mmCIF file of C-alpha atoms and ligand atoms in Angstrom:
data_model
loop_
_atom_site.group_PDB
_atom_site.id
_atom_site.type_symbol
_atom_site.label_atom_id
_atom_site.label_comp_id
_atom_site.label_asym_id
_atom_site.label_seq_id
_atom_site.Cartn_x
_atom_site.Cartn_y
_atom_site.Cartn_z
ATOM 1 C CA UNK A 40 46.675 49.913 44.674
ATOM 2 C CA UNK A 41 43.797 51.379 42.681
ATOM 3 C CA UNK A 42 40.201 50.449 43.642
ATOM 4 C CA UNK A 43 38.418 47.825 41.559
ATOM 5 C CA UNK A 44 35.875 49.082 39.029
ATOM 6 C CA UNK A 45 32.440 48.150 40.387
ATOM 7 C CA UNK A 46 29.399 47.382 38.259
ATOM 8 C CA UNK A 47 25.897 47.641 39.755
ATOM 9 C CA UNK A 48 22.938 45.795 38.242
ATOM 10 C CA UNK A 49 19.730 47.776 38.761
ATOM 11 C CA UNK A 50 16.425 46.138 39.549
ATOM 12 C CA UNK A 51 14.069 47.410 36.852
ATOM 13 C CA UNK A 52 11.472 49.798 38.296
ATOM 14 C CA UNK A 53 8.989 49.471 35.427
ATOM 15 C CA UNK A 54 6.536 46.851 36.723
ATOM 16 C CA UNK A 55 5.951 45.387 33.269
ATOM 17 C CA UNK A 56 9.684 44.902 32.633
ATOM 18 C CA UNK A 57 10.788 41.313 33.228
ATOM 19 C CA UNK A 58 14.318 41.462 31.832
ATOM 20 C CA UNK A 59 17.600 41.959 33.694
ATOM 21 C CA UNK A 60 20.618 43.733 32.209
ATOM 22 C CA UNK A 61 23.361 41.256 33.198
ATOM 23 C CA UNK A 62 22.998 37.506 33.727
ATOM 24 C CA UNK A 63 25.257 35.428 36.033
ATOM 25 C CA UNK A 64 27.295 33.943 33.156
ATOM 26 C CA UNK A 65 28.478 37.407 32.043
ATOM 27 C CA UNK A 66 28.885 38.622 35.633
ATOM 28 C CA UNK A 67 31.295 35.711 36.058
ATOM 29 C CA UNK A 68 33.303 36.969 33.060
ATOM 30 C CA UNK A 69 33.367 40.531 34.452
ATOM 31 C CA UNK A 70 34.652 39.258 37.789
ATOM 32 C CA UNK A 71 37.346 37.256 35.962
ATOM 33 C CA UNK A 72 38.321 40.517 34.213
ATOM 34 C CA UNK A 73 39.017 41.964 37.699
ATOM 35 C CA UNK A 74 35.785 43.927 38.252
ATOM 36 C CA UNK A 75 33.434 43.724 41.252
ATOM 37 C CA UNK A 76 29.695 43.346 40.727
ATOM 38 C CA UNK A 77 26.731 44.282 42.937
ATOM 39 C CA UNK A 78 23.164 43.202 42.280
ATOM 40 C CA UNK A 79 20.086 45.000 43.545
ATOM 41 C CA UNK A 80 18.150 42.385 45.477
ATOM 42 C CA UNK A 81 15.942 40.276 43.180
ATOM 43 C CA UNK A 82 16.922 42.115 39.978
ATOM 44 C CA UNK A 83 17.123 38.886 37.960
ATOM 45 C CA UNK A 84 14.182 37.033 39.478
ATOM 46 C CA UNK A 85 11.513 37.788 36.882
ATOM 47 C CA UNK A 86 13.897 36.710 34.111
ATOM 48 C CA UNK A 87 14.657 33.401 35.851
ATOM 49 C CA UNK A 88 17.984 34.321 37.511
ATOM 50 C CA UNK A 89 17.960 34.089 41.324
ATOM 51 C CA UNK A 90 20.112 35.993 43.840
ATOM 52 C CA UNK A 91 21.961 32.760 44.640
ATOM 53 C CA UNK A 92 22.909 32.296 40.955
ATOM 54 C CA UNK A 93 24.652 35.674 41.127
ATOM 55 C CA UNK A 94 26.155 34.989 44.561
ATOM 56 C CA UNK A 95 27.592 31.709 43.278
ATOM 57 C CA UNK A 96 29.754 33.622 40.791
ATOM 58 C CA UNK A 97 30.912 36.175 43.382
ATOM 59 C CA UNK A 98 28.293 38.938 43.214
ATOM 60 C CA UNK A 99 27.369 40.959 46.276
ATOM 61 C CA UNK A 100 23.587 41.239 46.621
ATOM 62 C CA UNK A 101 22.418 44.468 48.285
ATOM 63 C CA UNK A 102 19.098 46.085 49.063
ATOM 64 C CA UNK A 103 20.275 49.300 47.414
ATOM 65 C CA UNK A 104 23.344 49.783 45.208
ATOM 66 C CA UNK A 105 26.254 51.209 47.215
ATOM 67 C CA UNK A 106 27.958 54.513 46.405
ATOM 68 C CA UNK A 107 31.069 52.561 45.320
ATOM 69 C CA UNK A 108 29.423 51.812 41.970
ATOM 70 C CA UNK A 109 31.224 53.145 38.864
ATOM 71 C CA UNK A 110 28.994 51.589 36.190
ATOM 72 C CA UNK A 111 25.235 50.990 36.472
ATOM 73 C CA UNK A 112 23.633 48.582 34.019
ATOM 74 C CA UNK A 113 19.920 48.481 33.295
ATOM 75 C CA UNK A 114 17.349 47.698 30.601
ATOM 76 C CA UNK A 115 15.575 51.004 31.237
ATOM 77 C CA UNK A 116 17.368 53.065 33.882
ATOM 78 C CA UNK A 117 15.217 56.153 33.306
ATOM 79 C CA UNK A 118 11.831 54.507 33.645
ATOM 80 C CA UNK A 119 8.861 56.817 34.243
ATOM 81 C CA UNK A 120 8.223 54.589 37.274
ATOM 82 C CA UNK A 121 11.372 55.999 38.926
ATOM 83 C CA UNK A 122 14.821 54.810 39.891
ATOM 84 C CA UNK A 123 17.691 55.518 42.240
ATOM 85 C CA UNK A 124 20.984 56.795 40.874
ATOM 86 C CA UNK A 125 24.532 56.540 42.176
ATOM 87 C CA UNK A 126 26.124 59.988 41.803
ATOM 88 C CA UNK A 127 29.065 60.362 39.383
ATOM 89 C CA UNK A 128 28.491 56.930 37.791
ATOM 90 C CA UNK A 129 28.239 55.807 34.175
ATOM 91 C CA UNK A 130 24.793 54.428 33.271
ATOM 92 C CA UNK A 131 24.594 51.847 30.474
ATOM 93 C CA UNK A 132 20.977 51.338 29.417
ATOM 94 C CA UNK A 133 18.423 51.805 26.690
ATOM 95 C CA UNK A 134 16.819 55.227 27.114
ATOM 96 C CA UNK A 135 14.013 57.325 25.746
ATOM 97 C CA UNK A 136 16.305 60.321 25.451
ATOM 98 C CA UNK A 137 14.849 61.516 22.152
ATOM 99 C CA UNK A 138 11.458 62.083 23.802
ATOM 100 C CA UNK A 139 12.105 62.491 27.529
ATOM 101 C CA UNK A 140 13.768 65.749 28.630
ATOM 102 C CA UNK A 141 13.707 64.711 32.281
ATOM 103 C CA UNK A 142 16.625 62.344 31.654
ATOM 104 C CA UNK A 143 18.970 65.283 31.077
ATOM 105 C CA UNK A 144 17.844 66.888 34.363
ATOM 106 C CA UNK A 145 18.424 63.635 36.288
ATOM 107 C CA UNK A 146 21.908 63.308 34.776
ATOM 108 C CA UNK A 147 22.808 66.912 35.524
ATOM 109 C CA UNK A 148 21.641 66.574 39.125
ATOM 110 C CA UNK A 149 23.595 63.340 39.698
ATOM 111 C CA UNK A 150 26.596 64.098 37.444
ATOM 112 C CA UNK A 151 25.879 60.951 35.431
ATOM 113 C CA UNK A 152 27.347 59.848 32.115
ATOM 114 C CA UNK A 153 25.108 57.750 29.867
ATOM 115 C CA UNK A 154 25.829 55.194 27.190
ATOM 116 C CA UNK A 155 22.502 54.732 25.407
ATOM 117 C CA UNK A 156 22.124 51.293 23.841
ATOM 118 C CA UNK A 157 19.766 52.573 21.128
ATOM 119 C CA UNK A 158 22.517 54.790 19.704
ATOM 120 C CA UNK A 159 24.579 51.796 18.566
ATOM 121 C CA UNK A 160 26.069 52.469 15.122
ATOM 122 C CA UNK A 161 24.918 49.882 12.554
ATOM 123 C CA UNK A 162 28.445 48.799 11.595
ATOM 124 C CA UNK A 163 29.878 45.272 11.526
ATOM 125 C CA UNK A 164 32.210 45.847 14.516
ATOM 126 C CA UNK A 165 29.280 46.966 16.687
ATOM 127 C CA UNK A 166 27.068 43.941 15.950
ATOM 128 C CA UNK A 167 28.050 42.103 19.131
ATOM 129 C CA UNK A 168 26.825 44.973 21.290
ATOM 130 C CA UNK A 169 23.765 45.800 19.190
ATOM 131 C CA UNK A 170 20.833 45.518 21.618
ATOM 132 C CA UNK A 171 18.448 47.023 19.061
ATOM 133 C CA UNK A 172 18.993 43.916 16.931
ATOM 134 C CA UNK A 173 19.086 41.328 19.723
ATOM 135 C CA UNK A 174 15.766 42.583 21.116
ATOM 136 C CA UNK A 175 14.102 43.297 17.749
ATOM 137 C CA UNK A 176 14.710 39.713 16.732
ATOM 138 C CA UNK A 177 12.701 38.544 19.765
ATOM 139 C CA UNK A 178 9.994 41.079 18.941
ATOM 140 C CA UNK A 179 9.629 39.641 15.434
ATOM 141 C CA UNK A 180 9.528 36.068 16.717
ATOM 142 C CA UNK A 181 6.879 36.854 19.339
ATOM 143 C CA UNK A 182 4.803 38.783 16.778
ATOM 144 C CA UNK A 183 4.744 35.634 14.612
ATOM 145 C CA UNK A 184 3.552 33.604 17.603
ATOM 146 C CA UNK A 185 0.784 36.109 18.380
ATOM 147 C CA UNK A 186 -0.468 35.590 14.825
ATOM 148 C CA UNK A 187 -0.357 31.804 15.244
ATOM 149 C CA UNK A 188 -2.216 31.970 18.562
ATOM 150 C CA UNK A 189 -4.923 34.404 17.546
ATOM 151 C CA UNK A 190 -5.874 33.423 13.997
ATOM 152 C CA UNK A 191 -9.033 31.382 13.669
ATOM 153 C CA UNK A 192 -7.303 29.018 11.249
ATOM 154 C CA UNK A 193 -4.194 26.829 10.871
ATOM 155 C CA UNK A 194 -1.004 28.476 9.662
ATOM 156 C CA UNK A 195 0.246 25.587 7.433
ATOM 157 C CA UNK A 196 -1.444 23.814 4.556
ATOM 158 C CA UNK A 197 -3.271 20.828 6.074
ATOM 159 C CA UNK A 198 -4.329 17.889 3.944
ATOM 160 C CA UNK A 199 -6.630 15.830 6.098
ATOM 161 C CA UNK A 200 -9.258 13.131 5.590
ATOM 162 C CA UNK A 201 -11.772 15.855 6.348
ATOM 163 C CA UNK A 202 -10.525 18.067 3.525
ATOM 164 C CA UNK A 203 -7.663 20.376 2.570
ATOM 165 C CA UNK A 204 -7.120 23.591 4.502
ATOM 166 C CA UNK A 205 -5.181 26.349 2.781
ATOM 167 C CA UNK A 206 -2.176 27.965 4.514
ATOM 168 C CA UNK A 207 -2.572 31.340 6.201
ATOM 169 C CA UNK A 208 -1.558 34.290 4.090
ATOM 170 C CA UNK A 209 0.723 36.547 6.203
ATOM 171 C CA UNK A 210 1.893 39.987 5.092
ATOM 172 C CA UNK A 211 4.900 41.532 6.861
ATOM 173 C CA UNK A 212 5.378 45.287 6.479
ATOM 174 C CA UNK A 213 8.927 46.517 7.113
ATOM 175 C CA UNK A 214 11.775 44.030 6.804
ATOM 176 C CA UNK A 215 14.428 45.226 9.259
ATOM 177 C CA UNK A 216 15.570 42.905 12.032
ATOM 178 C CA UNK A 217 12.077 42.407 13.577
ATOM 179 C CA UNK A 218 10.327 42.036 10.211
ATOM 180 C CA UNK A 219 12.789 39.455 8.900
ATOM 181 C CA UNK A 220 12.499 37.411 12.102
ATOM 182 C CA UNK A 221 8.685 37.602 11.878
ATOM 183 C CA UNK A 222 8.897 36.350 8.272
ATOM 184 C CA UNK A 223 11.221 33.497 9.285
ATOM 185 C CA UNK A 224 8.934 32.518 12.179
ATOM 186 C CA UNK A 225 5.636 32.350 10.283
ATOM 187 C CA UNK A 226 7.404 30.761 7.307
ATOM 188 C CA UNK A 227 8.679 27.962 9.586
ATOM 189 C CA UNK A 228 5.093 27.465 10.752
ATOM 190 C CA UNK A 229 4.068 26.973 7.114
ATOM 191 C CA UNK A 230 2.444 30.302 6.203
ATOM 192 C CA UNK A 231 2.307 31.736 2.712
ATOM 193 C CA UNK A 232 4.377 34.883 3.443
ATOM 194 C CA UNK A 233 4.737 38.193 1.618
ATOM 195 C CA UNK A 234 7.180 40.901 2.714
ATOM 196 C CA UNK A 235 7.246 44.603 1.936
ATOM 197 C CA UNK A 236 9.798 47.348 2.560
ATOM 198 C CA UNK A 237 10.674 50.644 0.935
ATOM 199 C CA UNK A 238 14.363 49.763 0.973
ATOM 200 C CA UNK A 239 14.921 47.666 -2.120
ATOM 201 C CA UNK A 240 17.921 45.975 -0.450
ATOM 202 C CA UNK A 241 15.414 44.303 1.887
ATOM 203 C CA UNK A 242 13.904 42.467 -1.124
ATOM 204 C CA UNK A 243 16.827 40.093 -1.386
ATOM 205 C CA UNK A 244 16.667 39.271 2.330
ATOM 206 C CA UNK A 245 12.897 38.687 2.181
ATOM 207 C CA UNK A 246 13.303 36.331 -0.785
ATOM 208 C CA UNK A 247 16.191 34.499 0.884
ATOM 209 C CA UNK A 248 13.730 33.469 3.625
ATOM 210 C CA UNK A 249 11.412 31.948 1.031
ATOM 211 C CA UNK A 250 8.844 34.775 1.125
ATOM 212 C CA UNK A 251 7.520 36.859 -1.774
ATOM 213 C CA UNK A 252 8.711 40.463 -2.000
ATOM 214 C CA UNK A 253 6.358 43.210 -3.144
ATOM 215 C CA UNK A 254 7.495 46.719 -3.974
ATOM 216 C CA UNK A 255 5.868 49.905 -5.090
ATOM 217 C CA UNK A 256 7.657 51.062 -8.247
ATOM 218 C CA UNK A 257 7.204 54.769 -7.421
ATOM 219 C CA UNK A 258 9.198 54.560 -4.203
ATOM 220 C CA UNK A 259 12.619 53.569 -5.528
ATOM 221 C CA UNK A 260 15.785 54.205 -3.560
ATOM 222 C CA UNK A 261 14.453 54.832 -0.046
ATOM 223 C CA UNK A 262 17.608 53.914 1.840
ATOM 224 C CA UNK A 263 19.852 56.406 3.665
ATOM 225 C CA UNK A 264 23.646 56.052 3.866
ATOM 226 C CA UNK A 265 23.242 54.442 7.302
ATOM 227 C CA UNK A 266 21.042 51.598 5.902
ATOM 228 C CA UNK A 267 17.897 53.161 7.396
ATOM 229 C CA UNK A 268 14.719 54.098 5.507
ATOM 230 C CA UNK A 269 13.895 57.663 4.472
ATOM 231 C CA UNK A 270 10.702 59.305 5.632
ATOM 232 C CA UNK A 271 8.318 59.491 2.649
ATOM 233 C CA UNK A 272 6.733 62.606 1.118
ATOM 234 C CA UNK A 273 2.943 63.088 1.493
ATOM 235 C CA UNK A 274 2.489 62.052 -2.160
ATOM 236 C CA UNK A 275 4.523 58.863 -1.682
ATOM 237 C CA UNK A 276 2.670 58.043 1.546
ATOM 238 C CA UNK A 277 -0.643 58.210 -0.314
ATOM 239 C CA UNK A 278 0.660 56.020 -3.104
ATOM 240 C CA UNK A 279 1.953 53.518 -0.526
ATOM 241 C CA UNK A 280 -1.444 53.287 1.191
ATOM 242 C CA UNK A 281 -3.145 52.642 -2.147
ATOM 243 C CA UNK A 282 -0.535 50.062 -3.170
ATOM 244 C CA UNK A 283 -0.706 48.158 0.125
ATOM 245 C CA UNK A 284 -4.495 48.165 0.414
ATOM 246 C CA UNK A 285 -5.102 45.207 -1.943
ATOM 247 C CA UNK A 286 -2.444 43.066 -0.193
ATOM 248 C CA UNK A 287 -3.758 43.905 3.293
ATOM 249 C CA UNK A 288 -7.313 42.993 2.309
ATOM 250 C CA UNK A 289 -6.154 39.594 0.992
ATOM 251 C CA UNK A 290 -4.051 38.770 4.076
ATOM 252 C CA UNK A 291 -5.211 36.620 6.987
ATOM 253 C CA UNK A 292 -2.627 38.359 9.154
ATOM 254 C CA UNK A 293 -0.480 41.475 8.917
ATOM 255 C CA UNK A 294 2.628 41.993 11.050
ATOM 256 C CA UNK A 295 3.748 45.609 10.753
ATOM 257 C CA UNK A 296 7.240 46.626 11.848
ATOM 258 C CA UNK A 297 8.005 49.727 9.732
ATOM 259 C CA UNK A 298 9.866 52.530 11.458
ATOM 260 C CA UNK A 299 12.239 55.412 10.860
ATOM 261 C CA UNK A 300 14.709 56.304 13.653
ATOM 262 C CA UNK A 301 13.679 59.371 15.647
ATOM 263 C CA UNK A 302 10.376 59.794 13.741
ATOM 264 C CA UNK A 303 6.820 58.596 14.367
ATOM 265 C CA UNK A 304 6.114 55.244 12.687
ATOM 266 C CA UNK A 305 4.745 55.635 9.134
ATOM 267 C CA UNK A 306 1.002 54.934 8.766
ATOM 268 C CA UNK A 307 0.548 52.004 6.385
ATOM 269 C CA UNK A 308 -2.845 50.548 7.407
ATOM 270 C CA UNK A 309 -5.892 52.829 7.274
ATOM 271 C CA UNK A 310 -9.116 52.280 9.179
ATOM 272 C CA UNK A 311 -11.056 52.113 5.911
ATOM 273 C CA UNK A 312 -8.759 49.278 4.720
ATOM 274 C CA UNK A 313 -9.310 47.334 7.957
ATOM 275 C CA UNK A 314 -13.050 47.527 7.299
ATOM 276 C CA UNK A 315 -12.467 45.601 4.052
ATOM 277 C CA UNK A 316 -10.382 42.825 5.678
ATOM 278 C CA UNK A 317 -11.754 39.328 6.237
ATOM 279 C CA UNK A 318 -13.439 38.801 9.618
ATOM 280 C CA UNK A 319 -11.098 36.788 11.842
ATOM 281 C CA UNK A 320 -7.971 38.457 10.432
ATOM 282 C CA UNK A 321 -5.238 39.649 12.768
ATOM 283 C CA UNK A 322 -2.927 42.672 12.773
ATOM 284 C CA UNK A 323 0.121 42.736 15.052
ATOM 285 C CA UNK A 324 1.465 46.281 15.052
ATOM 286 C CA UNK A 325 4.983 45.963 16.387
ATOM 287 C CA UNK A 326 5.574 49.699 15.825
ATOM 288 C CA UNK A 327 2.912 50.556 18.432
ATOM 289 C CA UNK A 328 5.447 52.166 20.853
ATOM 290 C CA UNK A 329 6.395 54.582 18.042
ATOM 291 C CA UNK A 330 2.778 55.538 17.283
ATOM 292 C CA UNK A 331 1.906 52.451 15.233
ATOM 293 C CA UNK A 332 1.721 51.616 11.514
ATOM 294 C CA UNK A 333 -2.018 51.114 11.790
ATOM 295 C CA UNK A 334 -4.513 53.928 12.380
ATOM 296 C CA UNK A 335 -6.493 51.876 14.927
ATOM 297 C CA UNK A 336 -3.641 50.592 17.104
ATOM 298 C CA UNK A 337 -3.789 51.250 20.841
ATOM 299 C CA UNK A 338 -0.501 50.820 22.704
ATOM 300 C CA UNK A 339 -0.527 47.853 25.060
ATOM 301 C CA UNK A 340 -4.041 46.804 24.027
ATOM 302 C CA UNK A 341 -5.891 44.493 21.676
ATOM 303 C CA UNK A 342 -8.658 46.287 19.797
ATOM 304 C CA UNK A 343 -11.373 44.428 17.865
ATOM 305 C CA UNK A 344 -12.975 46.058 14.820
ATOM 306 C CA UNK A 345 -15.423 44.041 12.674
ATOM 307 C CA UNK A 346 -14.047 40.838 14.253
ATOM 308 C CA UNK A 347 -10.497 41.805 13.261
ATOM 309 C CA UNK A 348 -8.018 41.767 16.130
ATOM 310 C CA UNK A 349 -5.445 44.560 16.250
ATOM 311 C CA UNK A 350 -2.603 44.057 18.736
ATOM 312 C CA UNK A 351 -0.419 46.977 19.868
ATOM 313 C CA UNK A 352 2.225 45.249 22.000
ATOM 314 C CA UNK A 353 4.337 47.597 24.107
ATOM 315 C CA UNK A 354 7.306 45.391 25.018
ATOM 316 C CA UNK A 355 7.494 41.934 23.422
ATOM 317 C CA UNK A 356 11.097 41.129 24.484
ATOM 318 C CA UNK A 357 9.955 41.429 28.110
ATOM 319 C CA UNK A 358 7.489 38.593 27.422
ATOM 320 C CA UNK A 359 10.434 36.263 26.729
ATOM 321 C CA UNK A 360 12.697 37.576 29.492
ATOM 322 C CA UNK A 361 15.087 34.645 29.931
ATOM 323 C CA UNK A 362 16.567 34.609 26.429
ATOM 324 C CA UNK A 363 16.020 38.360 25.976
ATOM 325 C CA UNK A 364 18.166 38.952 29.089
ATOM 326 C CA UNK A 365 20.847 36.508 27.955
ATOM 327 C CA UNK A 366 21.387 38.337 24.649
ATOM 328 C CA UNK A 367 20.972 41.851 26.134
ATOM 329 C CA UNK A 368 23.490 40.909 28.845
ATOM 330 C CA UNK A 369 25.959 39.728 26.207
ATOM 331 C CA UNK A 370 25.566 43.090 24.415
ATOM 332 C CA UNK A 371 26.271 44.918 27.705
ATOM 333 C CA UNK A 372 29.236 42.679 28.534
ATOM 334 C CA UNK A 373 30.776 43.283 25.094
ATOM 335 C CA UNK A 374 30.308 47.019 25.542
ATOM 336 C CA UNK A 375 31.965 47.035 28.986
ATOM 337 C CA UNK A 376 34.836 44.986 27.565
ATOM 338 C CA UNK A 377 35.278 47.559 24.798
ATOM 339 C CA UNK A 378 35.112 50.467 27.269
ATOM 340 C CA UNK A 379 37.641 49.034 29.677
ATOM 341 C CA UNK A 380 40.209 47.848 27.162
ATOM 342 C CA UNK A 381 42.885 49.721 29.078
ATOM 343 C CA UNK A 382 41.249 48.841 32.452
ATOM 344 C CA UNK A 383 40.448 52.530 33.031
ATOM 345 C CA UNK A 384 37.162 54.385 33.255
ATOM 346 C CA UNK A 385 38.290 56.916 30.637
ATOM 347 C CA UNK A 386 36.187 57.179 27.502
ATOM 348 C CA UNK A 387 38.045 56.603 24.250
ATOM 349 C CA UNK A 388 36.103 59.001 22.060
ATOM 350 C CA UNK A 389 38.346 58.107 19.111
ATOM 351 C CA UNK A 390 36.435 54.838 18.992
ATOM 352 C CA UNK A 391 33.408 55.540 16.770
ATOM 353 C CA UNK A 392 31.215 53.145 18.758
ATOM 354 C CA UNK A 393 31.866 54.871 22.082
ATOM 355 C CA UNK A 394 31.692 58.285 20.440
ATOM 356 C CA UNK A 395 28.228 57.438 19.017
ATOM 357 C CA UNK A 396 26.809 55.844 22.169
ATOM 358 C CA UNK A 397 28.097 58.170 24.913
ATOM 359 C CA UNK A 398 25.149 60.559 24.767
ATOM 360 C CA UNK A 399 25.656 62.318 28.122
ATOM 361 C CA UNK A 400 29.055 62.979 29.659
ATOM 362 C CA UNK A 401 29.275 64.030 33.313
ATOM 363 C CA UNK A 402 25.762 65.468 33.280
ATOM 364 C CA UNK A 403 26.203 67.308 29.956
ATOM 365 C CA UNK A 404 24.367 66.386 26.795
ATOM 366 C CA UNK A 405 26.734 65.696 23.903
ATOM 367 C CA UNK A 406 26.091 67.554 20.670
ATOM 368 C CA UNK A 407 24.310 64.895 18.560
ATOM 369 C CA UNK A 408 21.531 63.949 21.004
HETATM 370 P P1 NAD B 700 13.974 49.846 11.746
HETATM 371 O O1 NAD B 700 13.418 49.264 12.994
HETATM 372 O O2 NAD B 700 14.532 51.210 11.773
HETATM 373 O O3 NAD B 700 12.852 49.798 10.611
HETATM 374 C C1 NAD B 700 12.201 48.601 10.283
HETATM 375 C C2 NAD B 700 12.006 48.535 8.796
HETATM 376 O O4 NAD B 700 10.970 49.446 8.408
HETATM 377 C C3 NAD B 700 13.245 48.916 7.974
HETATM 378 O O5 NAD B 700 13.605 47.812 7.160
HETATM 379 C C4 NAD B 700 12.763 50.112 7.152
HETATM 380 O O6 NAD B 700 13.322 50.120 5.851
HETATM 381 C C5 NAD B 700 11.273 49.863 7.100
HETATM 382 N N1 NAD B 700 10.455 51.033 6.752
HETATM 383 C C6 NAD B 700 10.580 52.314 7.160
HETATM 384 N N2 NAD B 700 9.613 53.087 6.619
HETATM 385 C C7 NAD B 700 8.836 52.265 5.857
HETATM 386 C C8 NAD B 700 7.700 52.461 5.056
HETATM 387 N N3 NAD B 700 7.148 53.661 4.914
HETATM 388 N N4 NAD B 700 7.191 51.392 4.417
HETATM 389 C C9 NAD B 700 7.749 50.153 4.555
HETATM 390 N N5 NAD B 700 8.832 49.903 5.292
HETATM 391 C C10 NAD B 700 9.379 50.950 5.936
HETATM 392 O O7 NAD B 700 15.044 48.836 11.132
HETATM 393 P P2 NAD B 700 16.168 47.993 11.843
HETATM 394 O O8 NAD B 700 15.695 46.636 12.114
HETATM 395 O O9 NAD B 700 16.698 48.784 12.978
HETATM 396 O O10 NAD B 700 17.252 47.925 10.689
HETATM 397 C C11 NAD B 700 17.635 49.129 10.030
HETATM 398 C C12 NAD B 700 18.764 48.869 9.064
HETATM 399 O O11 NAD B 700 19.960 48.584 9.769
HETATM 400 C C13 NAD B 700 18.530 47.692 8.133
HETATM 401 O O12 NAD B 700 19.034 48.053 6.861
HETATM 402 C C14 NAD B 700 19.351 46.613 8.720
HETATM 403 O O13 NAD B 700 19.761 45.660 7.749
HETATM 404 C C15 NAD B 700 20.532 47.398 9.230
HETATM 405 N N6 NAD B 700 21.234 46.738 10.325
HETATM 406 C C16 NAD B 700 22.592 46.717 10.286
HETATM 407 C C17 NAD B 700 23.305 46.125 11.322
HETATM 408 C C18 NAD B 700 24.799 46.106 11.317
HETATM 409 O O14 NAD B 700 25.395 46.103 10.266
HETATM 410 N N7 NAD B 700 25.431 46.134 12.483
HETATM 411 C C19 NAD B 700 22.627 45.566 12.402
HETATM 412 C C20 NAD B 700 21.221 45.607 12.402
HETATM 413 C C21 NAD B 700 20.546 46.222 11.366
#
């Protein structure tokens, strides 16, 4: 009889990471599919899932993952804060492969294969395993809450016996998954919301959430075939900065989420524009990990300039680890289910999802990475 396929859940090494890659509910489903699951001691604790919750569904809890593991799951398996690897296994995780050459060395040394969650193709069939979307949605929601918590005014219109208070004016730059969720969140809180994106298709989505859409006429047609935005020419970038300046100055809060895959985040908020903003305004620069949309953003910090707060959050999904883990885990479960359709550990590279996401195979980088 062939050995059971064993999945190992890594304990995240990055101290600021609170999420876990598989939650007990999905572990239960994996076990029902005939797999075995091992958990590194305490891996789910910070997200609200205890060892006993995993044990109750049949997971073995170990101090260190055993060498029986075939598949390792993680949120960030190649953290700069280290990790331990089980030789010859398949790692399923988000990675920083585009910027971190050490990952290739680690994989070569340990003969690892890697399915990188950030390489998910943006096609309908892949939506259920799209961790970029499940986590970006949380990022947008949390960005809206940062605005609500740090503004020096109400978000909604308030008509009180002591006078009428106008709603906060919130500008959202970039209307992908995070931007649209940020719009929906501040809109629900009663803000007067304006959205901006260089993809005109985003206009319809912004309006469908009840926000105003602004667009710069010069920058028509900025969408690639894969639904992503195109990087702008120097001339267009200048025109964008000029166009956005008047809206940024009027806003009480700006949430910026603009990004282009594999490129530094486009600069949309200049220091000289910030100096013209109203004191007490807030900027939440969600693109901080990619270099930021704002010239003054500092990753992981809150900077104050002229009484304007500029937040550069580094990992917002980790600040809501329970639900972030539940949806990430479902993405991972759906991926494992797709991989093991024939109950074998062989990669079906004819499947465009697997072909796109398997970035390293047995220690060797595949061509598109
Ligand atoms: P992203 O994180 O790559 O970028 C965020 C937003 O920034 C995008 O809307 C982009 O157009 C915008 N942007 C880039 N440069 C800009 C600039 N200079 N000025 C203003 N805005 C700028 O986006 P995402 O959330 O990953 O979504 C990317 C695309 O994928 C979207 O079209 C989205 O609808 C699509 N998508 C498809 C699926 C699917 O079908 N499975 C799932 C999720 C997202």
